[in-house]
Coordinates of C-alpha atoms and ligand atoms in Angstrom, one line a residue:
X25 CA 14.0 5.9 24.6
X26 CA 12.7 9.4 24.9
X27 CA 15.9 10.8 23.5
X28 CA 15.8 8.4 20.6
X29 CA 12.3 9.5 19.7
X30 CA 13.4 13.1 20.0
X31 CA 16.4 12.5 17.8
X32 CA 14.2 10.9 15.2
X33 CA 11.8 13.8 15.3
X34 CA 14.6 16.4 14.9
X35 CA 17.0 14.7 12.5
X36 CA 14.8 12.1 10.8
X37 CA 17.5 9.5 11.2
X38 CA 17.9 6.4 13.3
X39 CA 20.3 3.5 13.1
X40 CA 19.1 -0.1 12.7
X41 CA 19.8 -0.8 16.4
X42 CA 17.8 2.3 17.5
X43 CA 14.8 1.3 15.4
X44 CA 15.0 -2.2 16.9
X45 CA 15.1 -0.9 20.4
X46 CA 12.0 1.4 19.8
X47 CA 10.2 -1.5 18.2
X48 CA 11.0 -3.9 21.1
X49 CA 10.0 -1.5 23.9
X50 CA 6.3 -0.7 24.2
X51 CA 6.5 1.6 27.2
X52 CA 7.0 4.7 25.1
X53 CA 4.5 4.0 22.3
X54 CA 2.4 7.1 23.2
X55 CA 5.4 9.4 22.9
X56 CA 6.3 7.7 19.6
X57 CA 2.8 8.2 18.2
X58 CA 2.6 11.8 19.3
X59 CA 6.0 12.6 17.8
X60 CA 4.9 11.0 14.5
X61 CA 1.7 13.0 14.5
X62 CA 3.6 16.2 15.0
X63 CA 6.0 15.4 12.1
X64 CA 3.0 14.5 9.9
X65 CA 1.4 17.9 10.7
X66 CA 4.6 19.8 10.2
X67 CA 5.4 18.3 6.8
X68 CA 2.2 17.1 5.1
X69 CA -0.3 19.2 7.2
X70 CA -3.9 18.3 7.9
X71 CA -5.0 17.2 4.5
X72 CA -5.9 13.5 4.0
X73 CA -5.6 12.2 0.4
X74 CA -8.2 9.8 -0.7
X75 CA -7.3 7.3 -3.4
X76 CA -10.1 5.3 -5.0
X77 CA -9.2 1.6 -5.2
X78 CA -10.4 -0.4 -8.2
X79 CA -9.7 -4.2 -7.8
X80 CA -10.1 -5.2 -11.4
X81 CA -9.0 -8.8 -11.5
X82 CA -8.3 -11.5 -8.8
X83 CA -6.6 -13.8 -11.3
X84 CA -3.0 -14.2 -10.5
X85 CA -0.2 -16.2 -12.0
X86 CA 2.0 -15.9 -8.9
X87 CA 1.8 -18.1 -5.8
X88 CA 2.7 -15.9 -2.8
X89 CA 2.2 -18.1 0.2
X90 CA 0.2 -15.6 2.2
X91 CA -2.2 -14.4 -0.4
X92 CA -5.7 -15.5 -1.2
X93 CA -5.3 -14.7 -4.9
X94 CA -2.4 -17.1 -5.3
X95 CA -2.8 -19.3 -8.3
X96 CA -3.0 -22.6 -6.4
X97 CA -6.0 -21.4 -4.4
X98 CA -9.0 -23.3 -5.9
X99 CA -11.3 -22.0 -3.2
X100 CA -11.9 -18.6 -4.8
X101 CA -14.3 -17.6 -7.5
X102 CA -12.2 -15.7 -10.1
X103 CA -13.2 -12.6 -11.9
X104 CA -11.8 -10.0 -14.3
X105 CA -13.5 -6.8 -15.1
X106 CA -13.8 -5.7 -18.7
X107 CA -11.8 -2.6 -19.7
X108 CA -15.2 -0.8 -20.1
X109 CA -16.1 -1.6 -16.5
X110 CA -12.8 -0.5 -15.2
X111 CA -13.1 2.8 -17.0
X112 CA -16.6 3.2 -15.8
X113 CA -15.7 2.6 -12.2
X114 CA -12.9 5.3 -12.6
X115 CA -15.4 7.7 -14.0
X116 CA -17.8 7.1 -11.1
X117 CA -14.9 7.6 -8.7
X118 CA -14.1 11.0 -10.3
X119 CA -17.7 12.0 -10.1
X120 CA -17.7 11.2 -6.4
X121 CA -14.8 13.6 -5.9
X122 CA -11.7 11.3 -6.1
X123 CA -8.5 12.8 -7.6
X124 CA -6.7 9.5 -7.9
X125 CA -7.6 6.0 -8.8
X126 CA -5.5 2.9 -7.9
X127 CA -5.8 0.1 -10.4
X128 CA -4.9 -3.1 -8.6
X129 CA -5.0 -6.7 -9.6
X130 CA -3.3 -10.1 -9.4
X131 CA -0.6 -10.6 -12.0
X132 CA -3.1 -11.3 -14.8
X133 CA -1.6 -11.5 -18.3
X134 CA -5.0 -10.9 -19.9
X135 CA -4.2 -7.2 -19.2
X136 CA -1.4 -6.9 -21.6
X137 CA 0.3 -3.7 -22.6
X138 CA -2.2 -2.9 -25.3
X139 CA -5.2 -3.3 -23.0
X140 CA -3.6 -1.5 -20.2
X141 CA -2.7 1.5 -22.4
X142 CA -6.2 1.8 -23.6
X143 CA -7.5 1.7 -20.0
X144 CA -4.9 4.3 -18.8
X145 CA -5.5 6.7 -21.6
X146 CA -9.3 6.5 -21.2
X147 CA -9.1 7.2 -17.5
X148 CA -6.7 10.1 -18.0
X149 CA -9.5 11.9 -19.8
X150 CA -11.3 12.3 -16.5
X151 CA -8.4 14.3 -15.1
X152 CA -7.5 11.7 -12.5
X153 CA -4.1 10.7 -11.3
X154 CA -3.5 7.0 -11.8
X155 CA -1.7 4.6 -9.6
X156 CA -1.0 1.1 -10.9
X157 CA -0.6 -1.9 -8.6
X158 CA -0.3 -4.8 -11.0
X159 CA 2.9 -6.5 -10.0
X160 CA 6.2 -7.2 -11.6
X161 CA 6.6 -6.2 -15.3
X162 CA 9.4 -5.5 -17.7
X163 CA 11.0 -2.1 -17.8
X164 CA 9.5 -1.7 -21.3
X165 CA 6.0 -2.3 -20.0
X166 CA 6.5 0.1 -17.1
X167 CA 7.7 2.7 -19.7
X168 CA 4.7 2.1 -21.9
X169 CA 2.3 2.7 -19.0
X170 CA 4.1 5.8 -17.9
X171 CA 3.9 7.2 -21.4
X172 CA 0.2 6.4 -21.6
X173 CA -0.3 8.5 -18.5
X174 CA 0.2 6.4 -15.3
X175 CA 1.6 8.6 -12.5
X176 CA 2.4 6.3 -9.6
X177 CA 3.1 2.6 -9.0
X178 CA 2.7 0.5 -5.9
X179 CA 4.9 -2.5 -5.5
X180 CA 5.6 -3.6 -2.0
X181 CA 9.0 -5.3 -1.3
X182 CA 7.0 -7.3 1.2
X183 CA 10.1 -8.1 3.2
X184 CA 13.8 -7.2 2.7
X185 CA 14.8 -10.5 4.3
X186 CA 16.0 -12.4 1.2
X187 CA 15.7 -15.8 2.7
X188 CA 12.2 -15.2 3.9
X189 CA 11.3 -13.6 0.6
X190 CA 12.4 -16.8 -1.2
X191 CA 10.3 -19.0 1.0
X192 CA 7.2 -16.9 0.7
X193 CA 7.4 -16.3 -3.1
X194 CA 8.0 -19.5 -5.1
X195 CA 9.3 -18.7 -8.5
X196 CA 9.9 -15.1 -7.8
X197 CA 13.2 -13.3 -6.9
X198 CA 14.1 -10.5 -4.6
X199 CA 16.5 -9.3 -7.2
X200 CA 13.7 -8.8 -9.8
X201 CA 11.5 -7.1 -7.2
X202 CA 14.2 -4.6 -6.6
X203 CA 14.9 -4.2 -10.3
X204 CA 11.2 -3.3 -10.7
X205 CA 11.4 -0.6 -8.0
X206 CA 14.6 0.9 -9.6
X207 CA 13.1 0.9 -13.0
X208 CA 9.9 2.6 -11.8
X209 CA 11.9 5.3 -10.0
X210 CA 14.1 5.9 -13.0
X211 CA 11.1 6.1 -15.3
X212 CA 9.7 9.0 -13.2
X213 CA 6.9 7.3 -11.4
X214 CA 6.0 8.2 -7.8
X215 CA 7.0 4.9 -6.2
X216 CA 5.1 3.3 -3.4
X217 CA 6.4 0.2 -1.7
X218 CA 6.0 -1.3 1.8
X219 CA 6.0 -4.5 3.7
X220 CA 3.8 -6.9 5.6
X221 CA 4.2 -6.9 9.4
X222 CA 4.1 -10.2 11.3
X223 CA 5.0 -12.7 8.5
X224 CA 6.1 -16.1 9.9
X225 CA 9.8 -16.1 10.8
X226 CA 10.1 -12.3 10.2
X227 CA 12.3 -10.7 12.9
X228 CA 12.1 -7.2 14.4
X229 CA 15.6 -6.7 13.0
X230 CA 14.4 -7.4 9.5
X231 CA 11.5 -5.0 9.9
X232 CA 14.2 -2.4 10.9
X233 CA 16.0 -3.3 7.7
X234 CA 12.7 -2.8 5.7
X235 CA 12.3 0.7 7.1
X236 CA 15.9 1.7 6.3
X237 CA 15.5 0.2 2.8
X238 CA 12.4 2.5 2.2
X239 CA 14.5 5.5 3.2
X240 CA 17.5 4.4 1.1
X241 CA 15.5 4.1 -2.1
X242 CA 13.7 7.3 -1.4
X243 CA 10.2 5.8 -1.8
X244 CA 7.4 8.4 -2.2
X245 CA 4.8 6.3 -0.5
X246 CA 5.0 3.5 2.0
X247 CA 2.1 1.2 2.8
X248 CA 2.5 -1.3 5.7
X249 CA -0.2 -3.7 6.8
X250 CA -0.4 -6.6 9.3
X251 CA -0.2 -10.1 8.0
X252 CA -3.6 -11.7 8.2
X253 CA -3.5 -15.5 7.8
X254 CA -5.8 -16.6 5.0
X255 CA -7.5 -20.0 5.6
X256 CA -7.2 -20.8 1.9
X257 CA -3.4 -20.6 1.9
X258 CA -0.5 -22.6 3.2
X259 CA 0.0 -20.1 5.9
X260 CA -3.5 -20.6 7.4
X261 CA -2.2 -21.9 10.8
X262 CA 0.4 -19.2 11.3
X263 CA 0.1 -16.3 13.7
X264 CA -0.8 -13.0 12.1
X265 CA 0.8 -9.6 12.7
X266 CA -0.5 -7.2 15.4
X267 CA -2.1 -3.9 15.1
X268 CA 0.2 -2.3 17.6
X269 CA 3.4 -3.3 15.9
X270 CA 2.1 -2.2 12.5
X271 CA 1.2 1.2 14.1
X272 CA 4.7 1.6 15.5
X273 CA 6.2 0.9 12.1
X274 CA 3.9 3.5 10.6
X275 CA 5.0 6.0 13.2
X276 CA 8.8 5.3 12.7
X277 CA 8.4 5.6 8.9
X278 CA 6.8 9.1 9.4
X279 CA 9.7 10.2 11.7
X280 CA 12.3 9.0 9.2
X281 CA 10.6 10.1 6.0
X282 CA 8.7 13.2 7.0
X283 CA 7.4 14.3 3.6
X284 CA 6.2 11.1 2.0
X285 CA 2.6 9.8 1.7
X286 CA 1.7 7.0 4.2
X287 CA -1.7 5.2 3.9
X288 CA -3.7 4.1 6.8
X289 CA -4.2 0.6 5.3
X290 CA -7.3 -1.4 5.0
X291 CA -5.7 -4.4 6.7
X292 CA -5.2 -2.3 9.8
X293 CA -8.9 -1.6 10.0
X294 CA -9.5 -5.4 9.7
X295 CA -7.7 -5.8 13.0
X296 CA -9.2 -2.8 14.7
X297 CA -12.6 -1.2 13.8
X298 CA -11.1 2.2 14.1
X299 CA -7.7 1.2 12.7
X300 CA -7.5 3.7 9.9
X301 CA -8.4 6.7 12.0
X302 CA -5.9 5.6 14.6
X303 CA -3.2 5.3 12.0
X304 CA -4.0 8.8 10.7
X305 CA -3.2 10.1 14.2
X306 CA 0.1 8.2 14.2
X307 CA 1.7 9.4 11.0
X308 CA -0.5 8.4 8.2
X309 CA -2.0 10.9 5.7
X310 CA -3.7 8.8 3.0
X311 CA -6.7 6.5 2.9
X312 CA -7.6 4.2 0.0
X313 CA -11.4 3.6 0.0
X314 CA -12.7 0.9 -2.3
X315 CA -14.5 2.2 -5.5
X316 CA -15.0 -1.3 -6.9
X317 CA -18.7 -1.9 -7.4
X318 CA -20.9 -4.9 -6.9
X319 CA -20.0 -8.4 -5.8
X320 CA -16.3 -8.1 -6.9
X321 CA -15.1 -6.5 -3.6
X322 CA -16.0 -9.7 -1.8
X323 CA -14.2 -11.8 -4.4
X324 CA -11.0 -9.8 -4.1
X325 CA -10.0 -11.7 -1.0
X326 CA -6.3 -11.2 -0.3
X327 CA -7.0 -12.0 3.4
X328 CA -10.2 -12.8 5.5
X329 CA -12.2 -10.2 7.3
X330 CA -11.9 -7.5 4.6
X331 CA -13.9 -4.4 5.5
X332 CA -16.7 -2.7 3.6
X333 CA -17.3 -5.7 1.3
X334 CA -21.1 -5.0 1.1
X335 CA -20.8 -1.2 0.7
X336 CA -21.1 1.0 -2.3
X337 CA -18.4 3.5 -3.4
X338 CA -20.7 6.4 -2.6
X339 CA -21.3 5.0 1.0
X340 CA -17.5 4.5 1.5
X341 CA -16.7 8.0 0.3
X342 CA -19.1 9.8 2.5
X343 CA -18.4 7.5 5.5
X344 CA -14.6 8.1 5.4
X345 CA -15.0 11.8 4.6
X346 CA -17.3 12.3 7.7
X347 CA -14.8 10.4 9.9
X348 CA -11.9 12.5 8.6
X349 CA -13.7 15.7 9.1
X350 CA -14.8 14.9 12.6
X351 CA -11.2 14.2 13.5
X352 CA -10.3 17.7 12.6
X353 CA -8.6 16.9 9.3
X354 CA -9.7 17.7 5.8
X355 CA -10.0 15.7 2.6
X356 CA -7.6 17.1 0.1
X357 CA -8.8 18.5 -3.2
X358 CA -5.4 18.2 -4.8
X359 CA -3.9 15.2 -6.6
X360 CA -1.7 14.6 -3.6
X361 CA 1.7 14.2 -5.1
X362 CA 4.6 14.1 -2.7
X363 CA 6.0 17.5 -2.1
X364 CA 9.6 16.9 -1.4
X365 CA 10.8 18.9 1.6
X366 CA 13.8 17.0 2.8
Ligands
LIG12 N1 -0.4 -8.4 -7.3 C1 0.0 -7.2 -6.9 C2 -1.1 -6.3 -6.2 C3 -2.1 -7.1 -5.4 S1 -1.6 -7.8 -3.9 C4 1.2 -7.3 -6.0 O1 1.4 -8.4 -5.4 O2 2.0 -6.3 -5.9 C5 -1.5 -6.3 -2.8 C6 -0.8 -6.5 -1.5 O3 -1.7 -7.3 -0.7 C7 0.5 -7.3 -1.5 O4 1.5 -6.4 -1.8 C8 0.6 -7.8 -0.1 O5 1.4 -7.1 0.7 C9 -0.9 -7.7 0.5 N2 -1.4 -9.0 1.0 C10 -1.6 -10.1 0.3 N3 -2.1 -11.1 1.1 C11 -2.0 -10.6 2.4 C12 -2.4 -11.2 3.7 N4 -2.8 -12.4 3.9 N5 -2.2 -10.3 4.7 C13 -1.8 -9.1 4.6 N6 -1.5 -8.5 3.4 C14 -1.6 -9.3 2.3
LIG13 FE1 -0.6 -12.4 -6.8 FE2 0.0 -10.1 -5.6 FE3 -1.3 -12.0 -4.3 FE4 1.2 -12.4 -4.9 S1 0.4 -10.8 -3.5 S2 -0.4 -13.9 -5.2 S3 1.4 -11.3 -6.9 S4 -2.1 -10.9 -6.0

């Protein structure tokens, strides 16, 4: 096992079988985490990039089985910010010191191309990088957003297991999800993807496939989070993912894709009160604090136990900055694009 970790640290390659054996054996986790931390320091150094997350609509036309925003969930109070509110939250994020905002929502057709272009163009005036995370769109829509000034796009593949994907995403197709990722890459976006760890029926082998898929498509950012069963969804009685397995996946991703951006995800902190700081020591180099203001944070309930729902953007910014600084890392002042080194 030690020689496998060494190989990954040196060559940034592992076979599927090798990934599976690392994931299945917990005796060498500390070695794995330390190796990932060394590779993180060597390739992306000590800077942590903060991305301010604006959750602008919890209205969704999709019905993903695990997600609290799914359209059949009648137990959630729906909201949608106005374009003016979104632009204002972005401006406030810029004033706090953010260099990037992430605009995330359910798949809400109110935000058509015309409205999104207006929002993107207005936010670009604040000298912010923009990441969109608004689901599956046509190539033409992606192109229009890129032209308007969007820089990055987050669209998790969720799982590369096609059968499982089908069961979890009624009316959606794995083929279209992959088409989206290809289009985004071709259009010049920095592409973020990722998966959920611990979905019902998900195997360790399929998680290894996920990791190799991320490498194959040369993703620029990979976000992984544990599955957290939501009581308002059909998966409410399923077992969730574990913090430890998610952390191991983060570490292996860092070993195999040394120069990409890897967030310490919010869902990890839901399972462990220090989850993001731990992830930052095991390969991660990005945090996405919430910059949504007011009651909306609470209503954007993908999963239960979401952190910081009662906090303000200013509080979250200073809290995470202090924690990053006290861990010996620094908050980056740059836009934090991927610098390709391999
Ligand atoms: N609608 C967009 C963006 C919002 S959902 C999209 O689907 O791409 C953002 C992410 O939340 C999803 O990609 C999914 O991985 C995650 N998510 C949703 N429900 C979850 C749950 N119960 N546990 C863990 N992650 C979840
Ligand atoms: Fe909608 Fe995204 Fe949730 Fe699926 S994961 S139901 S697309 S918000």
